[in-house]
Short mmCIF file of C-alpha atoms in Angstrom, two decimals:
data_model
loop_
_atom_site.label_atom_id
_atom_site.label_comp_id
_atom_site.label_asym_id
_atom_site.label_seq_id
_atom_site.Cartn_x
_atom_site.Cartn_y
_atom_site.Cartn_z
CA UNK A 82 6.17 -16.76 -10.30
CA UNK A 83 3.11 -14.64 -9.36
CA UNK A 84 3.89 -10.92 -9.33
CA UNK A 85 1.30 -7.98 -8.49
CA UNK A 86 -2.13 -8.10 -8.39
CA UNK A 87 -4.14 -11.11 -10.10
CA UNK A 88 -5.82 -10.49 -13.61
CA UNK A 89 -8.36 -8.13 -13.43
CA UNK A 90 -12.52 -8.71 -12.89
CA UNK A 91 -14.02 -7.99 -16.31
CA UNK A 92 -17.14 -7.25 -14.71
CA UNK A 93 -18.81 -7.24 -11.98
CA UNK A 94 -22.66 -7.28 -10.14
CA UNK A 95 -21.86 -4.48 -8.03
CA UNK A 96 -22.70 -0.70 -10.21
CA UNK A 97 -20.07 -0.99 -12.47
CA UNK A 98 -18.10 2.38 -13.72
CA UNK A 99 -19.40 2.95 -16.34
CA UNK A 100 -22.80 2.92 -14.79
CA UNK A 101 -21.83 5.51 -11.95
CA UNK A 102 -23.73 7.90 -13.77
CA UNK A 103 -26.84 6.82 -13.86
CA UNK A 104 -26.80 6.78 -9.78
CA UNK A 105 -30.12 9.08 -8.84
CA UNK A 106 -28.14 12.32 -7.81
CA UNK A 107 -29.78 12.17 -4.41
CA UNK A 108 -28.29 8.84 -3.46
CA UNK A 109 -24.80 9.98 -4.55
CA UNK A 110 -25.49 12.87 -1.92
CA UNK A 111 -27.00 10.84 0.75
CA UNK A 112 -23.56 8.13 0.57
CA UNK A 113 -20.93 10.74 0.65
CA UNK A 114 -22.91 12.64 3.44
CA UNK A 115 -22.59 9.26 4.81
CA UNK A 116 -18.70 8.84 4.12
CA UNK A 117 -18.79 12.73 5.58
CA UNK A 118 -20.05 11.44 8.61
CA UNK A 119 -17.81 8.18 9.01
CA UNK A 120 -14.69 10.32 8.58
CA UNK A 121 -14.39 13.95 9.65
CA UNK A 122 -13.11 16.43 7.17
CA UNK A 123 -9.15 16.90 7.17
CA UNK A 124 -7.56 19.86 7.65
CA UNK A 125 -6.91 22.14 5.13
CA UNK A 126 -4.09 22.30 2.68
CA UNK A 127 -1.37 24.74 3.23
CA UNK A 128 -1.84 27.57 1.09
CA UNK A 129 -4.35 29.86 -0.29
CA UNK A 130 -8.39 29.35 0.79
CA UNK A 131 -9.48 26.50 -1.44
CA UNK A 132 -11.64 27.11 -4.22
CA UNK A 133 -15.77 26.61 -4.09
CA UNK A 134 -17.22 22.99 -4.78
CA UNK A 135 -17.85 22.63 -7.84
CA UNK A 136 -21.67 22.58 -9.30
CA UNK A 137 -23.30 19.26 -8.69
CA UNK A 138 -23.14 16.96 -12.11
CA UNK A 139 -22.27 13.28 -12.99
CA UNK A 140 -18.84 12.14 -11.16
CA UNK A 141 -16.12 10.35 -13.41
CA UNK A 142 -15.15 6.92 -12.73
CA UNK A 143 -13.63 7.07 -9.20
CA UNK A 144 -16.49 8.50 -7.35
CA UNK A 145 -15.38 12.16 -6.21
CA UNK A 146 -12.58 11.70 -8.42
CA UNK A 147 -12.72 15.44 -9.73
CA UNK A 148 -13.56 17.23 -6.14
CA UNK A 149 -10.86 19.04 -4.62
CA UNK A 150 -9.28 22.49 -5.06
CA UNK A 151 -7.80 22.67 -8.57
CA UNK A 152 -4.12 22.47 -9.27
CA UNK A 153 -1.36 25.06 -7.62
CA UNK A 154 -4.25 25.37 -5.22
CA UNK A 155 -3.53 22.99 -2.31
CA UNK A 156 -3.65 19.08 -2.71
CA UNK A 157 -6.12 17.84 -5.49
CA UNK A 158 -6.87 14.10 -4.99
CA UNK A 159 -8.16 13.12 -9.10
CA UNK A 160 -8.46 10.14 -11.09
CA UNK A 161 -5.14 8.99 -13.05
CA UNK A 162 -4.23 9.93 -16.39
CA UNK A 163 -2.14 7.93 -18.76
CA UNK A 164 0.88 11.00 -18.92
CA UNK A 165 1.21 10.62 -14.92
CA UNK A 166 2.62 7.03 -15.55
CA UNK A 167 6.31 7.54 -14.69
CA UNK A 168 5.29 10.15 -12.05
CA UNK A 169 3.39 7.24 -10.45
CA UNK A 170 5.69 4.89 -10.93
CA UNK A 171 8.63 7.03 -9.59
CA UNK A 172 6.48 7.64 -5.84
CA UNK A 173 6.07 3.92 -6.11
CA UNK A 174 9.79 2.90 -6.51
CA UNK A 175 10.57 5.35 -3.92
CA UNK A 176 8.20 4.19 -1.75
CA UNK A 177 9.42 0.57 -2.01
CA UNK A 178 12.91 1.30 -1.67
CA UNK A 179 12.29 2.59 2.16
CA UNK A 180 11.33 -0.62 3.12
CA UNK A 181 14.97 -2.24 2.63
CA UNK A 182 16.39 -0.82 5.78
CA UNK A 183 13.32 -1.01 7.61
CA UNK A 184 12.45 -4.16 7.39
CA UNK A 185 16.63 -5.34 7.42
CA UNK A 186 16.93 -3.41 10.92
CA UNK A 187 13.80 -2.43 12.33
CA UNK A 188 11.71 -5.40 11.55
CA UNK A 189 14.18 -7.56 13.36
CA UNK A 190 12.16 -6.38 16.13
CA UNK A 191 9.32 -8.53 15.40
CA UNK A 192 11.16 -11.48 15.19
CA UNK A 193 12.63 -12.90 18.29
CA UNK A 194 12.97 -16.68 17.47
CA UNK A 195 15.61 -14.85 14.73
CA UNK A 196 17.06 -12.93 18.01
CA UNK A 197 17.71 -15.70 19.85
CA UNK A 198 19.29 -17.48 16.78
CA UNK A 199 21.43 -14.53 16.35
CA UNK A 200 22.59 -14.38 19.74
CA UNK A 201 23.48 -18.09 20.14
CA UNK A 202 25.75 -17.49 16.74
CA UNK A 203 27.64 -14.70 18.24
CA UNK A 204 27.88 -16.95 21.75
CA UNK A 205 28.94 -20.18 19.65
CA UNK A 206 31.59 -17.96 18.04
CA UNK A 207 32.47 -16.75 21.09
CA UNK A 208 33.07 -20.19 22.29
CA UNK A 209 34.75 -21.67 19.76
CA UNK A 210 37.52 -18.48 19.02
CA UNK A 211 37.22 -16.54 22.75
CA UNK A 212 37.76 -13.39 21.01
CA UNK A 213 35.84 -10.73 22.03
CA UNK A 214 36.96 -8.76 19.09
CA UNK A 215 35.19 -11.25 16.51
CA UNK A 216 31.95 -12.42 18.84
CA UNK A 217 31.25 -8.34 18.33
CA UNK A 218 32.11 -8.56 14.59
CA UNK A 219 29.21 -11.40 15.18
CA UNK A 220 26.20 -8.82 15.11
CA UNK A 221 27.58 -6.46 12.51
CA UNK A 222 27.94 -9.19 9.92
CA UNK A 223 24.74 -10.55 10.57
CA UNK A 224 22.83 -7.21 10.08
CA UNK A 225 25.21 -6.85 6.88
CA UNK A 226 23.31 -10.31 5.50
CA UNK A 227 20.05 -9.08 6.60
CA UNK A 228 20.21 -5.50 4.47
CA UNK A 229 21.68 -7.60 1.67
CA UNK A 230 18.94 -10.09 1.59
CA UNK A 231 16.38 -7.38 2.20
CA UNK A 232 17.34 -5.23 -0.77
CA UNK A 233 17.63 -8.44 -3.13
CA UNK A 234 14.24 -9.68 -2.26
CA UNK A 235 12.49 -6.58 -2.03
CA UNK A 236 14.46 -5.58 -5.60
CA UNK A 237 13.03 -8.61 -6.89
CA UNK A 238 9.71 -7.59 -5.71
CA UNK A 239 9.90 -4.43 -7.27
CA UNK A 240 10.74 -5.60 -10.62
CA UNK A 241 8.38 -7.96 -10.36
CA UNK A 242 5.57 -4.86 -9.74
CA UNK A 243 6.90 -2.57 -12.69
CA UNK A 244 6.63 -5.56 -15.36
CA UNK A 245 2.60 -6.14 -13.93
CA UNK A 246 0.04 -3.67 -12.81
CA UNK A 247 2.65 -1.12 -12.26
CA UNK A 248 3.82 -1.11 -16.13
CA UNK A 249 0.26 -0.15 -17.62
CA UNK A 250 -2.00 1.30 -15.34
CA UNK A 251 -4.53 2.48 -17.14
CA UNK A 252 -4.89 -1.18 -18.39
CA UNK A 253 -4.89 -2.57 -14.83
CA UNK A 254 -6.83 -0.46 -12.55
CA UNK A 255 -8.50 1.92 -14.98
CA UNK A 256 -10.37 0.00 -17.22
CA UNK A 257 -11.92 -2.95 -15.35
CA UNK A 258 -15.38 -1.86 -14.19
CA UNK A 259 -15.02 -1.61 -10.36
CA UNK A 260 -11.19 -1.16 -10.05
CA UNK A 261 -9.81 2.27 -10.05
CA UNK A 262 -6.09 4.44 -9.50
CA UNK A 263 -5.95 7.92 -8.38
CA UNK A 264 -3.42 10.64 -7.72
CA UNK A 265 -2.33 13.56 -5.38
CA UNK A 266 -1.07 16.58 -7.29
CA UNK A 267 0.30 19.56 -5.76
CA UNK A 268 1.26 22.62 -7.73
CA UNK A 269 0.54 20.48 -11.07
CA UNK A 270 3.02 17.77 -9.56
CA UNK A 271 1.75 13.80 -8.36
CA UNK A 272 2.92 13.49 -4.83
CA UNK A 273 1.08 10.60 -4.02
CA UNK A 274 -0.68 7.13 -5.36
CA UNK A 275 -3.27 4.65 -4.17
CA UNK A 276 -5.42 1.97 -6.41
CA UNK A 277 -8.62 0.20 -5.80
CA UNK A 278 -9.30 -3.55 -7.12
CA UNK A 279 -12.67 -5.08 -7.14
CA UNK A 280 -13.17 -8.31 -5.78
CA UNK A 281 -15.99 -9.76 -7.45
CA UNK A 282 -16.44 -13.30 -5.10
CA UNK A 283 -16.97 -11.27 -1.78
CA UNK A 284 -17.68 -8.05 -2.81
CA UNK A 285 -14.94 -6.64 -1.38
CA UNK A 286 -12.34 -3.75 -2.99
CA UNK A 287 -8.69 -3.69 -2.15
CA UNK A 288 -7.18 -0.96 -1.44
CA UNK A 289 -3.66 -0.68 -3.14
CA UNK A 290 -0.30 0.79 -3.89
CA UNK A 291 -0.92 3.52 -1.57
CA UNK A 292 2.66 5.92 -1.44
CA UNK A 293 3.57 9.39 -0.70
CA UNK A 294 6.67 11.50 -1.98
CA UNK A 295 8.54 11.73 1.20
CA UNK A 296 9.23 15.42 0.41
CA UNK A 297 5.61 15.59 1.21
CA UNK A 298 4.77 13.56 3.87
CA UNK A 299 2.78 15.01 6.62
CA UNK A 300 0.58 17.21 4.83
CA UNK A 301 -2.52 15.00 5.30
CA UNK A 302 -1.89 13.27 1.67
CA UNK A 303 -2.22 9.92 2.43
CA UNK A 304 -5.08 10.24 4.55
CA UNK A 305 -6.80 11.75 1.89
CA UNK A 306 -5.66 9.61 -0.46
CA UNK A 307 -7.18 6.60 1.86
CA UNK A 308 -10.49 8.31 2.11
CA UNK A 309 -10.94 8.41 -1.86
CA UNK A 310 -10.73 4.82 -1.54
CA UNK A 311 -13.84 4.56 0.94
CA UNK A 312 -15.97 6.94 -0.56
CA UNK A 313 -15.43 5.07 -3.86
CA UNK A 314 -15.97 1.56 -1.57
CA UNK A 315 -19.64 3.38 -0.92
CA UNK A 316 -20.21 4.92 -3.94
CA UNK A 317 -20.24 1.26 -5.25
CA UNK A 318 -21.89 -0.26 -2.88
CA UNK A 319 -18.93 -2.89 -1.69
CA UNK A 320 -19.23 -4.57 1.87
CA UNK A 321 -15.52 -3.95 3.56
CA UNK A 322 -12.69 -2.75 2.48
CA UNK A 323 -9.73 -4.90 2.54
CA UNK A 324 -6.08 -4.49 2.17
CA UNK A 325 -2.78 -6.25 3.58
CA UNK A 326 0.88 -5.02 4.19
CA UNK A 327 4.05 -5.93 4.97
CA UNK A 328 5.61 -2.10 6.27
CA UNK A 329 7.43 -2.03 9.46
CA UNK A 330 6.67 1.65 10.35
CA UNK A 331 4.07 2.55 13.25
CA UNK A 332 3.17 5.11 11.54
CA UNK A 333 1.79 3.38 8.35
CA UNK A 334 -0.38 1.33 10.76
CA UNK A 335 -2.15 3.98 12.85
CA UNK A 336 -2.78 5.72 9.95
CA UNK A 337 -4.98 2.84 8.87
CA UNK A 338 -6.67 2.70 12.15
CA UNK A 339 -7.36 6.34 12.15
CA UNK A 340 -9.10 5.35 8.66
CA UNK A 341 -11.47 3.00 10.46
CA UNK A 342 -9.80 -0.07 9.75
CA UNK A 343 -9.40 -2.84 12.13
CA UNK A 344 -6.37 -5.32 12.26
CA UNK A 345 -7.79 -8.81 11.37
CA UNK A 346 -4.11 -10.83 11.74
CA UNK A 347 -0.99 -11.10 11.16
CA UNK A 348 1.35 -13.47 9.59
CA UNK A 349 5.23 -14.47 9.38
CA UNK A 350 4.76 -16.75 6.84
CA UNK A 351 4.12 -14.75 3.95
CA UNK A 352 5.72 -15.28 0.69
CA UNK A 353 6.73 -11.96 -0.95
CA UNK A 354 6.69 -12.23 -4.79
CA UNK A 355 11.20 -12.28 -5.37
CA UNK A 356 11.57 -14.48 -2.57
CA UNK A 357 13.28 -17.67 -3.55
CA UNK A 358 12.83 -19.48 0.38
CA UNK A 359 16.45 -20.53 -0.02
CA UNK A 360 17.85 -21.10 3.31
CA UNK A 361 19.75 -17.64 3.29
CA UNK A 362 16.78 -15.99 2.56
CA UNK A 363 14.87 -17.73 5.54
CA UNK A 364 17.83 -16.71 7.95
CA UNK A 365 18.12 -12.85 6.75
CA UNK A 366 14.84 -11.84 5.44
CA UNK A 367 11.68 -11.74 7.66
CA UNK A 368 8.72 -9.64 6.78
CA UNK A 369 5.31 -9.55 8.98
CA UNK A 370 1.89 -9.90 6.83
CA UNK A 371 -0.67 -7.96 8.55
CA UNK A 372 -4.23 -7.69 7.42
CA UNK A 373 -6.47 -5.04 7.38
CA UNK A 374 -10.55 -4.89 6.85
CA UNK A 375 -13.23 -1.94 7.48
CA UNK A 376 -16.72 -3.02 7.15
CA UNK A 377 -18.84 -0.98 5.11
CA UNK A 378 -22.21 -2.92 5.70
CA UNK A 379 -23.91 -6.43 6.69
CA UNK A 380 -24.22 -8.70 3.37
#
């Protein structure tokens, strides 16, 4: 079975990484005054006033990788580095493991063909035993199988994720030319993820893995965190930005749309890498594939 992203572009005809550098200076200014202009600065950090920008030079790999007020000072959104690999795999896990109950209870919501279904089981029971006492055991059970089936798949899924991209990073998103990972740090500690994957055939990058500690939620983080991805989208000169997802919470997708993206679809027919489409599965674990795309430019 598929897990995780595909293999990796090896190169690509867009400017590749390691050619970032040799971008005239003035066009690097002119596209993140651009980016500047598509999304309005966010507020700033709790803490003390950030530190100056730092002197103009060549940018690392990920764009603007290095801007942002230095550690202890506020959020710093920075490139990945090889020693934050548990750190980033921690947020990740975490991150993952929210989705069990939401998408067991709340995601029933988006479902009502699996409603109904429900509802005629705990009538048919009802029929069959007239007990009221067991037609209300009915619903209980049922949402019992549906958190069972919700943490097994999604388990599945995230073992799946920590043997692929998510077990070498460095090797996945940092070294293909056009794919890159980056991280939140507050006070010297990652509080947040989010990756960016080239694809070559449409010229299109992915946006990825995006999670926030929940102990620091709110702050602005992932917001941030999404706009590293655009400005590196520009910086490269990629057409849209893409990215798909399966969370239940509003919140995830407004944040999106407040990013510029626009919802292209949605699907209830996704396969999520651990599912095994056994009958049980089909009857207690529904997810919702929506996709996502924000148009950088005409091809």
């Amino acid at each position: 079975m598929h897990c995780g992203p595909p293999d990796m572009v090896c190169e690509t005809k867009i400017v590749a990484a390691e050619d970032h550098e040799a971008l005239p200076g003035a066009k690097k200014d002119a596209l993140l005054a651009a980016a500047g202009a598509m999304w309005p600065p966010l507020p700033a950090a709790p803490g003390p006033a950030a530190a100056p920008p730092p002197a103009p030079g060549p940018q690392p790999h990920g764009g603007t990788g290095g801007a942002g007020p230095p550690e202890g000072r506020g959020v710093c959104i920075r490139e990945f580095r090889a020693a934050e690999q548990e750190a980033a795999r921690r947020i990740f896990y975490d991150g993952i493991l929210e989705r069990i109950p939401n998408t067991a209870f709340r995601g029933l919501r988006q479902h009502p063909r699996i409603q109904l279904l429900y509802a005629l089981l705990a009538a048919l029971c009802f029929a069959v035993t007239r007990s009221l006492l067991l037609t209300c055991l009915v619903p209980a059970g049922l949402l019992a199988l549906r958190y069972y089936y919700s943490r097994k798949v999604i388990l599945a899924y995230l073992e799946c994720a920590l043997h692929t991209d998510m077990a070498d990073i460095e090797q996945y998103y940092m070294k293909p030319p056009g794919s890159c990972f980056w991280v939140a740090v507050l006070d010297g500690n990652v509080v947040g993820i989010v990756a960016a994957r080239a694809h070559e055939e449409d010229n299109t990058v992915e946006l990825l893995r995006m999670s926030v500690d929940s102990r620091f939620r709110g702050k602005g983080i992932a917001k941030a965190l999404g706009r590293r991805v655009l400005e590196f989208a520009m910086l490269h000169n990629y057409s849209a930005v893409v990215l798909g997802t399966t969370a239940v919470k509003v919140a995830a997708h407004k944040l999106y749309e407040s990013l510029g993206f626009r919802h292209m679809g949605a699907s209830d027919h996704y396969v999520l890498p651990g599912m095994t489409l056994s009958l049980a599965e089909r009857l207690f674990f529904q997810v919702r594939y929506h996709r996502y795309r924000l148009q950088l430019r005409e091809e």
